[in-house]
Amino acid sequence: MSQEIKDILQAADPANVATINFGPTHPSTHGIFQNILKVDGEKIISSEQTVGYIHRAFEKLAERRPYNQITPITDRLNYCSSPINNIGWEMTVEKLIGVDIPKRVQYMRVIIMELARIADHLICNSVIGVDAGALTSFFYPFSEREKIYELYEEMSGARLTTNMGRIGGFERDFTPVFHQKLQSFLKTFPKAFEEFDSMLARNRIFMDRTKGAGPISAERALSYSFSGPNLRAAGVDYDVRVMSPYSSYEDFDFIIPVGVNGDTYDRFMVRQEEIRQSLRIIEQAYKNLPEGDYKADLPDFYLPAKSDVYNNMEALIYHFKIVMGETELPVGEVYHAVEGGNGELGYYLISDGGRTPYRLQFRRPCFIYYQAYPEMIKGLPISDAVLTLSSINVIAGELDA
Amino acid sequence: MEKQNNQEYLTAVQAAFGADVLAHEEAFGMLNIEMTPSRIHDAIQWLQQHQDLSVNYLTNIAGVHYPEAVGREFAVVYQLHSWKNNLRLRIKGFLPKENLHIATITDLFAGANWMERETYDFFGIIFDGHPDLRRILNMDDMDYFPMRKEYVLEDATREDKDDRFFGRNNNEL
């Protein structure tokens, strides 16, 4: 804590301290969470958080669901980047059953996950703009996100809660329309993105508003188990994609951007650069997309084609076994982490051989880093607290599980 | 310096904590160490401060309920990560249902605060010394711990989800 903030806290006169509710349904909380702030004038002296408004007991639900029925639950964690959650969960199950995933599937997954990261970061960064008073920069990226949603739609039929992919691969190969839309996206997105970037990144008003808003040091961020862009903005280059590569991330050339001060501006800039890097990864993966099947040979988990189910006895048996959850599973404990939109998204799965997990815990990056929020906003004006909240990108679905 | 592997971690922990290391195994490449619950705080502190092992990151804390394991019904699982050696490990402590107390590690990792509150909220495990051990995701006046196995979901009467038919014995049935 800097000397300046200490002085503010010391000078606070109890007679002037007011208690106000920031949330649960405040337009700038972008979700339902409550902060009870104690303020002296504009300065925040202390704050207390209440979370859990949309707690849906995912971990309990997961204990009653066969593995393939858990994928839709993961959609609803960080719903700004559901495909990453879906694919992360599928990879966890694949790790448990020990299956070799074709290279093509791995590259397809990388493309989908990086598209999701772009969509996630676009929303977060444009919302930072909104909270700093720049509404135009919120509308520009939406037409770009729309294109990513169309790509999801082409691959899964859904836009927000995608339920993307299956255990063992994808439900379908990249369709001709997907190829065409992805190529056009790769062509048009960089220009549109740089236009968005030019509206905020070197904008004097935006910089003045965001620099120094909600800083956190690298030591504190580590102690709070921060991960993802928020940790990298504090200057720590930890990224699951590099530390423990999954889905062939080691094949791609990309850099991990880091910040210096861990404040709102650094978080914004780290996300902006990550979008550029994600684009690089997509280009590399798409250019080198291997030939092959879009699914692993995994009849125990991967639903057979409908035409086979009607005409082939074996396929019908597999179909029945998968739908009824009769597949034999190994006993064991796995932890698998992916780099989600907000950081290390982990699945800790304990299997007792039954058709549902014995215990499934989600490591939700939002839940873990949101507890640092009171420390980050101490001594700042309320308007900075709003910016800090949007720049750490707390997603209510992921926070409350 | 050479990166340390699971075996070296295990040997080091065993050398330092001797009889308090109750069991160990390697599950899907990740080292699992079961320890006396009362010594877990010290073990994590020792791992965190150790120059070579350097376990600097707390990934998460999970509670698990094993109602059939008499005398060790509840497990607290700490997943830790050493970035220096890029090695993840689990430390587990098993608690009897009559005495669900374990020392907090909020003094070692600030982020343990909410993780422990969540574990308390779901399983009722009490972290001694925690600065503010309240429910977090559920409402304050809830009078049970919902993740315990005795609280089944409402659809338990559905025939198509009957566990007896799917390789898991359920004593209540």
Short mmCIF file of N, CA, C and O in Angstrom, two decimals, chain A residues 220-226 367-369 371-372, chain B residues 58-61 105-106 108-117:
data_model
loop_
_atom_site.label_atom_id
_atom_site.label_comp_id
_atom_site.label_asym_id
_atom_site.label_seq_id
_atom_site.Cartn_x
_atom_site.Cartn_y
_atom_site.Cartn_z
N ARG A 220 1.73 -9.80 -4.50
CA ARG A 220 0.37 -9.99 -3.98
C ARG A 220 -0.44 -10.82 -4.97
O ARG A 220 -1.22 -11.68 -4.57
N ALA A 221 -0.29 -10.57 -6.26
CA ALA A 221 -1.05 -11.32 -7.25
C ALA A 221 -0.73 -12.81 -7.15
O ALA A 221 -1.61 -13.66 -7.21
N LEU A 222 0.56 -13.12 -6.92
CA LEU A 222 0.95 -14.52 -6.78
C LEU A 222 0.38 -15.12 -5.51
O LEU A 222 -0.11 -16.25 -5.50
N SER A 223 0.43 -14.34 -4.44
CA SER A 223 -0.09 -14.84 -3.18
C SER A 223 -1.59 -15.13 -3.29
O SER A 223 -2.10 -16.06 -2.69
N TYR A 224 -2.27 -14.31 -4.09
CA TYR A 224 -3.70 -14.52 -4.30
C TYR A 224 -3.98 -15.57 -5.38
O TYR A 224 -5.10 -15.72 -5.81
N SER A 225 -2.97 -16.26 -5.85
CA SER A 225 -3.14 -17.28 -6.89
C SER A 225 -3.81 -16.72 -8.14
O SER A 225 -4.64 -17.38 -8.76
N PHE A 226 -3.46 -15.50 -8.50
CA PHE A 226 -3.93 -14.93 -9.76
C PHE A 226 -3.44 -15.79 -10.92
O PHE A 226 -2.42 -16.47 -10.81
N PHE A 367 -13.20 -16.83 -9.40
CA PHE A 367 -13.50 -16.99 -7.98
C PHE A 367 -12.25 -16.75 -7.15
O PHE A 367 -12.30 -16.16 -6.07
N ILE A 368 -11.12 -17.20 -7.67
CA ILE A 368 -9.90 -17.11 -6.89
C ILE A 368 -9.36 -15.68 -6.87
O ILE A 368 -8.94 -15.19 -5.85
N TYR A 369 -9.41 -14.99 -8.02
CA TYR A 369 -8.79 -13.65 -7.96
C TYR A 369 -9.74 -12.55 -7.50
O TYR A 369 -9.30 -11.50 -7.10
N GLN A 371 -11.27 -12.30 -4.86
CA GLN A 371 -11.11 -11.98 -3.44
C GLN A 371 -10.08 -10.88 -3.20
O GLN A 371 -10.04 -10.31 -2.13
N ALA A 372 -9.26 -10.58 -4.21
CA ALA A 372 -8.27 -9.52 -4.04
C ALA A 372 -8.87 -8.14 -4.30
O ALA A 372 -8.22 -7.13 -4.08
N LEU B 58 -0.39 -21.83 -5.13
CA LEU B 58 -1.49 -22.67 -4.65
C LEU B 58 -2.53 -22.73 -5.76
O LEU B 58 -3.16 -21.72 -6.09
N THR B 59 -2.71 -23.90 -6.34
CA THR B 59 -3.67 -24.01 -7.45
C THR B 59 -5.10 -24.04 -6.92
O THR B 59 -5.92 -23.23 -7.34
N ASN B 60 -5.40 -24.99 -6.06
CA ASN B 60 -6.71 -24.95 -5.42
C ASN B 60 -6.77 -25.86 -4.21
O ASN B 60 -5.85 -26.62 -3.94
N ILE B 61 -7.88 -25.71 -3.48
CA ILE B 61 -8.14 -26.57 -2.32
C ILE B 61 -9.48 -27.24 -2.57
O ILE B 61 -10.44 -26.57 -2.95
N ILE B 105 -4.25 -22.20 5.83
CA ILE B 105 -2.98 -21.78 5.21
C ILE B 105 -3.12 -20.36 4.64
O ILE B 105 -2.37 -19.96 3.76
N THR B 106 -4.10 -19.60 5.17
CA THR B 106 -4.24 -18.22 4.70
C THR B 106 -3.02 -17.38 5.04
O THR B 106 -2.77 -16.37 4.39
N LEU B 108 -0.05 -18.37 4.56
CA LEU B 108 0.96 -18.68 3.54
C LEU B 108 0.54 -18.17 2.17
O LEU B 108 1.35 -17.67 1.40
N PHE B 109 -0.74 -18.33 1.85
CA PHE B 109 -1.27 -17.89 0.56
C PHE B 109 -2.53 -17.07 0.81
O PHE B 109 -3.51 -17.60 1.36
N ALA B 110 -2.53 -15.81 0.41
CA ALA B 110 -3.72 -14.98 0.62
C ALA B 110 -4.92 -15.57 -0.12
O ALA B 110 -6.05 -15.46 0.33
N GLY B 111 -4.67 -16.21 -1.25
CA GLY B 111 -5.76 -16.75 -2.04
C GLY B 111 -6.45 -17.94 -1.41
O GLY B 111 -7.52 -18.35 -1.86
N ALA B 112 -5.86 -18.50 -0.35
CA ALA B 112 -6.49 -19.65 0.31
C ALA B 112 -7.78 -19.24 1.02
O ALA B 112 -8.61 -20.08 1.33
N ASN B 113 -7.93 -17.94 1.25
CA ASN B 113 -9.08 -17.44 2.02
C ASN B 113 -10.40 -17.95 1.46
O ASN B 113 -11.15 -18.66 2.15
N TRP B 114 -10.70 -17.64 0.23
CA TRP B 114 -12.00 -18.04 -0.33
C TRP B 114 -12.04 -19.53 -0.63
O TRP B 114 -13.10 -20.14 -0.59
N MET B 115 -10.90 -20.09 -0.97
CA MET B 115 -10.90 -21.54 -1.25
C MET B 115 -11.31 -22.29 0.01
O MET B 115 -12.07 -23.26 -0.04
N GLU B 116 -10.81 -21.84 1.17
CA GLU B 116 -11.16 -22.51 2.42
C GLU B 116 -12.61 -22.22 2.79
O GLU B 116 -13.32 -23.11 3.28
N ARG B 117 -13.05 -21.00 2.53
CA ARG B 117 -14.45 -20.69 2.81
C ARG B 117 -15.37 -21.56 1.97
O ARG B 117 -16.41 -22.03 2.44
#
